[in-house]
Amino acid sequence: YNHRDCVITMNDGLITKNSAYTAGAILNLGYFTMNGGEISYNTAIDYSTGSADGGAIAIDSGSLYINGGCIKNNRAATGGAIIARVNAKIYMYGGEIACNFAGGFGGGVLLWNSTFYMYGGKIRSNFARNGGGVGMSTNTKSTFYMFNDALVTDNFADYGGGVCVGANGYANNCDFTMFNGNITYNYAEQVGGGICNYNQSNCATNLRSGLISNNRVSSTGKGNGLGIFNQGSGTETLIYMSGAIVVNP
């Protein structure tokens, strides 16, 4: 447990096989920096309801900096590796978030009223029902930015194999902006192999540069061609494409 205004820096070592209702390994309200080491095989679970958040890390109004290391093989109902809540911020420059599982939203990362800046590193081989790599949901505002050589790859979901911007009936005011980076080789069973812009209202995906390629859906799924599926039941459910974006089905 890292309290508000407190600082933890992880340079090496192993945090493994812990469990809790929220945050299987670390509940962060302050500043947590991961430069190396491994956080693995942790579980967030409420055995009475089967619902819990943040298999490895839950961030409440705090900040997480990932420069290196690996967060892998963690499990939760939502946010298989990480859940960011209540105006939390994630800054990822390196390292890996891999092979995590969420029964609901966000196999790798779930944003709830929070912001994720991904400048580098890799989110790969995660699984969830919505947002295999990154899931977004909110009642105020959630935002995800990709830059530089950030990579979201080989993730699996029913909706949004790579990134799910909202979910039908659940989310308002989610924004995903891709300034650069790669979303490749992700798979969705139902909708949006690469990106699923599938939401209630006021969600937007802005594709300014980068590469979206070789994403797939099942034979009965939707959004295979560009790896993007856009649908909404409210207002301003939008996708913008500009600049040097390359989409390769």
Short mmCIF file of C-alpha atoms in Angstrom, two decimals:
data_model
loop_
_atom_site.label_atom_id
_atom_site.label_comp_id
_atom_site.label_asym_id
_atom_site.label_seq_id
_atom_site.Cartn_x
_atom_site.Cartn_y
_atom_site.Cartn_z
CA TYR A 1 0.00 0.00 0.00
CA ASN A 2 1.50 3.31 -1.12
CA HIS A 3 -0.21 6.28 0.54
CA ARG A 4 -0.81 9.69 -1.03
CA ASP A 5 2.37 11.76 -1.56
CA CYS A 6 4.54 8.69 -0.81
CA VAL A 7 7.08 7.30 -3.29
CA ILE A 8 8.03 3.72 -4.18
CA THR A 9 10.73 2.86 -6.74
CA MET A 10 11.17 -0.73 -7.95
CA ASN A 11 14.52 -1.35 -9.68
CA ASP A 12 14.60 -5.15 -9.52
CA GLY A 13 13.13 -8.07 -7.64
CA LEU A 14 9.91 -10.06 -7.71
CA ILE A 15 6.42 -9.40 -6.33
CA THR A 16 4.39 -12.54 -6.86
CA LYS A 17 1.46 -14.75 -5.78
CA ASN A 18 -0.44 -12.23 -3.69
CA SER A 19 -4.22 -11.73 -3.62
CA ALA A 20 -6.68 -9.10 -2.44
CA TYR A 21 -10.12 -7.76 -3.25
CA THR A 22 -8.62 -4.65 -4.90
CA ALA A 23 -5.02 -4.61 -6.15
CA GLY A 24 -3.61 -8.11 -5.96
CA ALA A 25 -0.09 -6.77 -5.30
CA ILE A 26 -0.01 -2.95 -4.95
CA LEU A 27 -2.60 -0.29 -4.15
CA ASN A 28 -1.02 2.99 -5.21
CA LEU A 29 -2.32 6.39 -4.12
CA GLY A 30 1.06 8.11 -4.45
CA TYR A 31 3.95 7.74 -6.90
CA PHE A 32 5.14 4.31 -7.99
CA THR A 33 8.03 3.92 -10.47
CA MET A 34 8.94 0.55 -12.00
CA ASN A 35 12.41 0.48 -13.58
CA GLY A 36 12.89 -3.28 -13.53
CA GLY A 37 11.88 -6.51 -11.86
CA GLU A 38 8.68 -8.50 -12.19
CA ILE A 39 5.15 -8.33 -10.81
CA SER A 40 3.48 -11.63 -11.61
CA TYR A 41 0.86 -14.22 -10.68
CA ASN A 42 -1.13 -11.90 -8.44
CA THR A 43 -4.92 -11.98 -8.22
CA ALA A 44 -7.66 -9.52 -7.33
CA ILE A 45 -10.75 -11.45 -6.38
CA ASP A 46 -13.80 -11.18 -4.17
CA TYR A 47 -14.73 -14.81 -3.61
CA SER A 48 -18.29 -13.91 -2.60
CA THR A 49 -19.11 -12.04 -5.83
CA GLY A 50 -16.30 -12.96 -8.24
CA SER A 51 -15.70 -9.26 -8.91
CA ALA A 52 -12.50 -7.35 -8.13
CA ASP A 53 -10.14 -4.80 -9.72
CA GLY A 54 -6.45 -4.66 -10.60
CA GLY A 55 -4.78 -8.07 -10.67
CA ALA A 56 -1.34 -6.54 -10.04
CA ILE A 57 -1.81 -2.80 -9.43
CA ALA A 58 -4.73 -0.50 -8.67
CA ILE A 59 -4.06 3.25 -8.87
CA ASP A 60 -6.42 5.64 -7.07
CA SER A 61 -5.61 9.31 -7.78
CA GLY A 62 -1.92 8.39 -7.95
CA SER A 63 0.70 8.05 -10.69
CA LEU A 64 2.44 4.99 -12.13
CA TYR A 65 5.66 5.26 -14.18
CA ILE A 66 6.76 2.14 -16.09
CA ASN A 67 10.30 2.40 -17.48
CA GLY A 68 11.21 -1.28 -17.50
CA GLY A 69 10.43 -4.64 -16.01
CA CYS A 70 7.46 -6.89 -16.64
CA ILE A 71 3.91 -7.12 -15.27
CA LYS A 72 2.64 -10.53 -16.31
CA ASN A 73 0.26 -13.42 -15.60
CA ASN A 74 -2.00 -11.49 -13.22
CA ARG A 75 -5.78 -11.94 -13.01
CA ALA A 76 -8.82 -9.86 -12.02
CA ALA A 77 -12.45 -9.30 -12.90
CA THR A 78 -11.46 -5.91 -14.39
CA GLY A 79 -7.98 -4.59 -15.10
CA GLY A 80 -6.09 -7.88 -15.40
CA ALA A 81 -2.73 -6.21 -14.75
CA ILE A 82 -3.62 -2.58 -13.91
CA ILE A 83 -6.70 -0.52 -13.16
CA ALA A 84 -6.35 3.29 -13.05
CA ARG A 85 -9.20 5.07 -11.25
CA VAL A 86 -10.21 8.45 -9.89
CA ASN A 87 -8.01 10.75 -12.02
CA ALA A 88 -5.01 8.43 -11.87
CA LYS A 89 -2.21 8.71 -14.44
CA ILE A 90 -0.03 6.06 -16.11
CA TYR A 91 3.20 6.94 -17.95
CA MET A 92 4.74 4.00 -19.84
CA TYR A 93 8.18 4.46 -21.46
CA GLY A 94 9.38 0.85 -21.55
CA GLY A 95 8.83 -2.57 -20.07
CA GLU A 96 6.08 -5.02 -20.79
CA ILE A 97 2.52 -5.79 -19.71
CA ALA A 98 1.93 -9.36 -20.85
CA CYS A 99 -0.27 -12.43 -20.49
CA ASN A 100 -2.75 -10.95 -18.01
CA PHE A 101 -6.45 -11.86 -17.80
CA ALA A 102 -9.64 -9.93 -17.00
CA GLY A 103 -13.08 -11.47 -17.06
CA GLY A 104 -14.62 -8.11 -17.96
CA PHE A 105 -12.76 -4.97 -19.03
CA GLY A 106 -9.06 -4.34 -19.73
CA GLY A 107 -6.90 -7.44 -19.94
CA GLY A 108 -3.71 -5.38 -19.70
CA VAL A 109 -4.93 -1.97 -18.51
CA LEU A 110 -8.36 -0.59 -17.60
CA LEU A 111 -8.88 3.17 -17.44
CA TRP A 112 -11.74 4.46 -15.31
CA ASN A 113 -11.83 8.27 -15.12
CA SER A 114 -8.07 8.31 -15.73
CA THR A 115 -5.32 9.00 -18.29
CA PHE A 116 -2.69 6.74 -19.88
CA TYR A 117 0.36 8.13 -21.76
CA MET A 118 2.10 5.28 -23.61
CA TYR A 119 5.44 6.49 -25.04
CA GLY A 120 7.05 3.06 -25.41
CA GLY A 121 7.02 -0.46 -24.11
CA LYS A 122 4.79 -3.34 -25.07
CA ILE A 123 1.29 -4.50 -24.13
CA ARG A 124 0.97 -8.03 -25.48
CA SER A 125 -0.89 -11.32 -25.18
CA ASN A 126 -3.53 -10.14 -22.70
CA PHE A 127 -7.15 -11.27 -22.63
CA ALA A 128 -10.48 -9.67 -21.65
CA ARG A 129 -14.07 -9.53 -22.77
CA ASN A 130 -13.70 -5.81 -23.63
CA GLY A 131 -10.27 -4.38 -24.49
CA GLY A 132 -7.74 -7.20 -24.57
CA GLY A 133 -4.80 -4.78 -24.38
CA VAL A 134 -6.39 -1.57 -23.08
CA GLY A 135 -10.01 -1.03 -22.03
CA MET A 136 -11.64 2.32 -21.31
CA SER A 137 -14.77 3.13 -19.35
CA THR A 138 -15.90 6.15 -17.38
CA ASN A 139 -18.64 8.29 -15.94
CA THR A 140 -16.56 11.45 -16.37
CA LYS A 141 -13.50 11.18 -18.69
CA SER A 142 -10.89 8.58 -19.67
CA THR A 143 -8.08 9.28 -22.15
CA PHE A 144 -5.42 7.10 -23.79
CA TYR A 145 -2.50 8.49 -25.85
CA MET A 146 0.01 6.42 -27.88
CA PHE A 147 3.37 7.87 -29.01
CA ASN A 148 6.74 6.87 -30.49
CA ASP A 149 7.36 3.10 -30.63
CA ALA A 150 4.60 2.03 -28.24
CA LEU A 151 3.29 -1.42 -29.19
CA VAL A 152 -0.06 -3.09 -28.54
CA THR A 153 0.09 -6.58 -30.02
CA ASP A 154 -1.24 -10.16 -29.85
CA ASN A 155 -4.09 -9.35 -27.46
CA PHE A 156 -7.47 -11.09 -27.44
CA ALA A 157 -11.03 -9.97 -26.60
CA ASP A 158 -14.65 -10.28 -27.64
CA TYR A 159 -14.76 -6.51 -28.26
CA GLY A 160 -11.58 -4.59 -29.12
CA GLY A 161 -8.69 -7.01 -29.33
CA GLY A 162 -6.10 -4.25 -29.02
CA VAL A 163 -8.00 -1.25 -27.64
CA CYS A 164 -11.66 -0.87 -26.66
CA VAL A 165 -12.79 2.76 -26.47
CA GLY A 166 -15.81 2.38 -24.23
CA ALA A 167 -18.34 -0.46 -24.33
CA ASN A 168 -21.93 -0.45 -25.46
CA GLY A 169 -24.18 0.71 -22.63
CA TYR A 170 -21.31 1.43 -20.23
CA ALA A 171 -19.13 4.41 -21.17
CA ASN A 172 -19.30 8.11 -21.93
CA ASN A 173 -16.47 10.54 -22.78
CA CYS A 174 -13.63 8.18 -23.65
CA ASP A 175 -10.93 9.48 -26.03
CA PHE A 176 -8.12 7.53 -27.70
CA THR A 177 -5.47 9.44 -29.69
CA MET A 178 -2.75 7.62 -31.63
CA PHE A 179 0.12 10.02 -32.42
CA ASN A 180 2.39 7.11 -33.33
CA GLY A 181 3.07 3.51 -32.36
CA ASN A 182 1.78 0.16 -33.53
CA ILE A 183 -1.44 -1.81 -33.02
CA THR A 184 -0.81 -5.16 -34.67
CA TYR A 185 -1.81 -8.83 -34.65
CA ASN A 186 -4.69 -8.44 -32.20
CA TYR A 187 -7.85 -10.54 -32.36
CA ALA A 188 -11.51 -9.99 -31.47
CA GLU A 189 -14.18 -12.63 -31.46
CA GLN A 190 -17.05 -10.16 -32.00
CA VAL A 191 -16.07 -6.58 -32.88
CA GLY A 192 -12.91 -4.61 -33.75
CA GLY A 193 -9.75 -6.68 -34.08
CA GLY A 194 -7.43 -3.70 -33.60
CA ILE A 195 -9.66 -0.97 -32.18
CA CYS A 196 -13.28 -1.12 -31.09
CA ASN A 197 -14.87 2.33 -30.91
CA TYR A 198 -18.06 0.80 -29.56
CA ASN A 199 -19.72 2.91 -26.95
CA GLN A 200 -22.70 4.66 -25.49
CA SER A 201 -21.93 8.27 -26.47
CA ASN A 202 -19.34 11.05 -26.72
CA CYS A 203 -16.37 8.78 -27.40
CA ALA A 204 -13.75 9.44 -30.06
CA THR A 205 -10.77 7.71 -31.67
CA ASN A 206 -8.20 10.04 -33.28
CA LEU A 207 -5.70 8.34 -35.59
CA ARG A 208 -2.96 10.82 -36.49
CA SER A 209 -0.02 8.55 -37.27
CA GLY A 210 1.36 5.08 -36.63
CA LEU A 211 0.58 1.61 -37.93
CA ILE A 212 -2.54 -0.51 -37.51
CA SER A 213 -2.02 -3.86 -39.23
CA ASN A 214 -2.84 -7.56 -39.30
CA ASN A 215 -5.66 -7.39 -36.78
CA ARG A 216 -8.47 -9.91 -37.14
CA VAL A 217 -11.98 -10.87 -36.05
CA SER A 218 -13.70 -14.24 -36.21
CA SER A 219 -15.60 -15.32 -39.31
CA THR A 220 -18.84 -13.98 -37.79
CA GLY A 221 -17.31 -10.83 -36.25
CA LYS A 222 -17.34 -7.20 -37.39
CA GLY A 223 -14.53 -4.76 -38.10
CA ASN A 224 -11.99 -7.08 -39.70
CA GLY A 225 -11.01 -4.97 -42.71
CA LEU A 226 -9.42 -1.99 -40.96
CA GLY A 227 -9.33 -3.59 -37.56
CA ILE A 228 -11.68 -0.82 -36.40
CA PHE A 229 -15.38 -0.98 -35.60
CA ASN A 230 -17.38 2.17 -34.80
CA GLN A 231 -20.86 2.09 -33.30
CA GLY A 232 -22.74 4.09 -30.71
CA SER A 233 -26.25 4.54 -29.42
CA GLY A 234 -25.77 8.14 -28.26
CA THR A 235 -24.16 11.24 -29.75
CA GLU A 236 -20.69 12.06 -31.08
CA THR A 237 -19.33 8.56 -31.48
CA LEU A 238 -16.52 9.43 -33.87
CA ILE A 239 -13.36 8.23 -35.58
CA TYR A 240 -10.93 10.76 -37.08
CA MET A 241 -8.10 9.77 -39.42
CA SER A 242 -5.35 12.18 -40.53
CA GLY A 243 -1.61 12.44 -41.12
CA ALA A 244 0.51 9.40 -41.90
CA ILE A 245 -1.69 6.70 -40.45
CA VAL A 246 -1.29 3.40 -42.29
CA VAL A 247 -3.99 0.75 -42.02
CA ASN A 248 -3.13 -2.65 -43.42
CA PRO A 249 -5.77 -5.38 -43.06
#
